[in-house]
Amino acid sequence: IWPFSLWLPNAMAAPTPVSAYLHAAAMVKGGVYLIARLAPGFAHIEPWRPLLLVLGTATMLLGGWRALRLHDLKLVLAYGTVSQLGFLTVLAGAGTYDTGLATGVMILAHALFKAPLFLVTGVVDHATGTRDLRSLS
């Protein structure tokens, strides 16, 4: 959730396998998992849902906007993760059974597709010597 997600793009200075591990493992999704676990209990407290919906939407939009403005492939993927975590927060903040299931499925799906994307980024970087999208296109 913004502003607590600001560390994530800065962690992309790590080697590509470490970046893949950070994004695939529960390290970046731990907060969303905690929100999803607490959502049924806090759903009836008045500021809970609106707060999660506003912060999740802000995180989703700011992460996506930032990803569209960058040219480093690893940073684009990192801000894509920030945006995805915002979307997961919105789902978890809804507090229903169906959105809880959707949150769990999306956490698993994100873990399965994001790590290979980072590893392919490492392959592209190794083969071409750059991660700059302007140079690659």
PDB file of C-alpha atoms in Angstrom, residues 17-31 33 107-116:
ATOM      1  CA  PRO A  17      17.594 -13.729  -9.521  1.00  0.00           C
ATOM      2  CA  VAL A  18      17.225 -11.862  -6.220  1.00  0.00           C
ATOM      3  CA  SER A  19      14.649  -9.542  -7.808  1.00  0.00           C
ATOM      4  CA  ALA A  20      12.752 -12.551  -9.117  1.00  0.00           C
ATOM      5  CA  TYR A  21      12.780 -14.119  -5.664  1.00  0.00           C
ATOM      6  CA  LEU A  22      11.593 -10.915  -3.973  1.00  0.00           C
ATOM      7  CA  HIS A  23       8.635 -10.640  -6.317  1.00  0.00           C
ATOM      8  CA  ALA A  24       7.699 -14.305  -6.430  1.00  0.00           C
ATOM      9  CA  ALA A  25       7.989 -15.087  -2.738  1.00  0.00           C
ATOM     10  CA  ALA A  26       5.698 -13.812  -0.051  1.00  0.00           C
ATOM     11  CA  MET A  27       8.026 -10.927   0.754  1.00  0.00           C
ATOM     12  CA  VAL A  28       6.074  -8.380  -1.253  1.00  0.00           C
ATOM     13  CA  LYS A  29       2.694  -9.994  -0.705  1.00  0.00           C
ATOM     14  CA  GLY A  30       2.885 -10.434   3.060  1.00  0.00           C
ATOM     15  CA  GLY A  31       1.068  -7.176   3.747  1.00  0.00           C
ATOM     16  CA  TYR A  33      -2.063 -11.459   2.832  1.00  0.00           C
ATOM     17  CA  ILE A 107      -1.456 -13.787  -5.097  1.00  0.00           C
ATOM     18  CA  LEU A 108      -0.608 -17.257  -6.396  1.00  0.00           C
ATOM     19  CA  ALA A 109      -0.853 -16.181 -10.042  1.00  0.00           C
ATOM     20  CA  HIS A 110       1.382 -13.171  -9.424  1.00  0.00           C
ATOM     21  CA  ALA A 111       3.996 -15.396  -7.807  1.00  0.00           C
ATOM     22  CA  LEU A 112       3.913 -17.742 -10.794  1.00  0.00           C
ATOM     23  CA  PHE A 113       4.211 -15.141 -13.554  1.00  0.00           C
ATOM     24  CA  LYS A 114       6.377 -12.395 -12.044  1.00  0.00           C
ATOM     25  CA  ALA A 115       9.477 -14.491 -11.280  1.00  0.00           C
ATOM     26  CA  PRO A 116       9.809 -15.736 -14.882  1.00  0.00           C
TER      27      PRO A 116
END
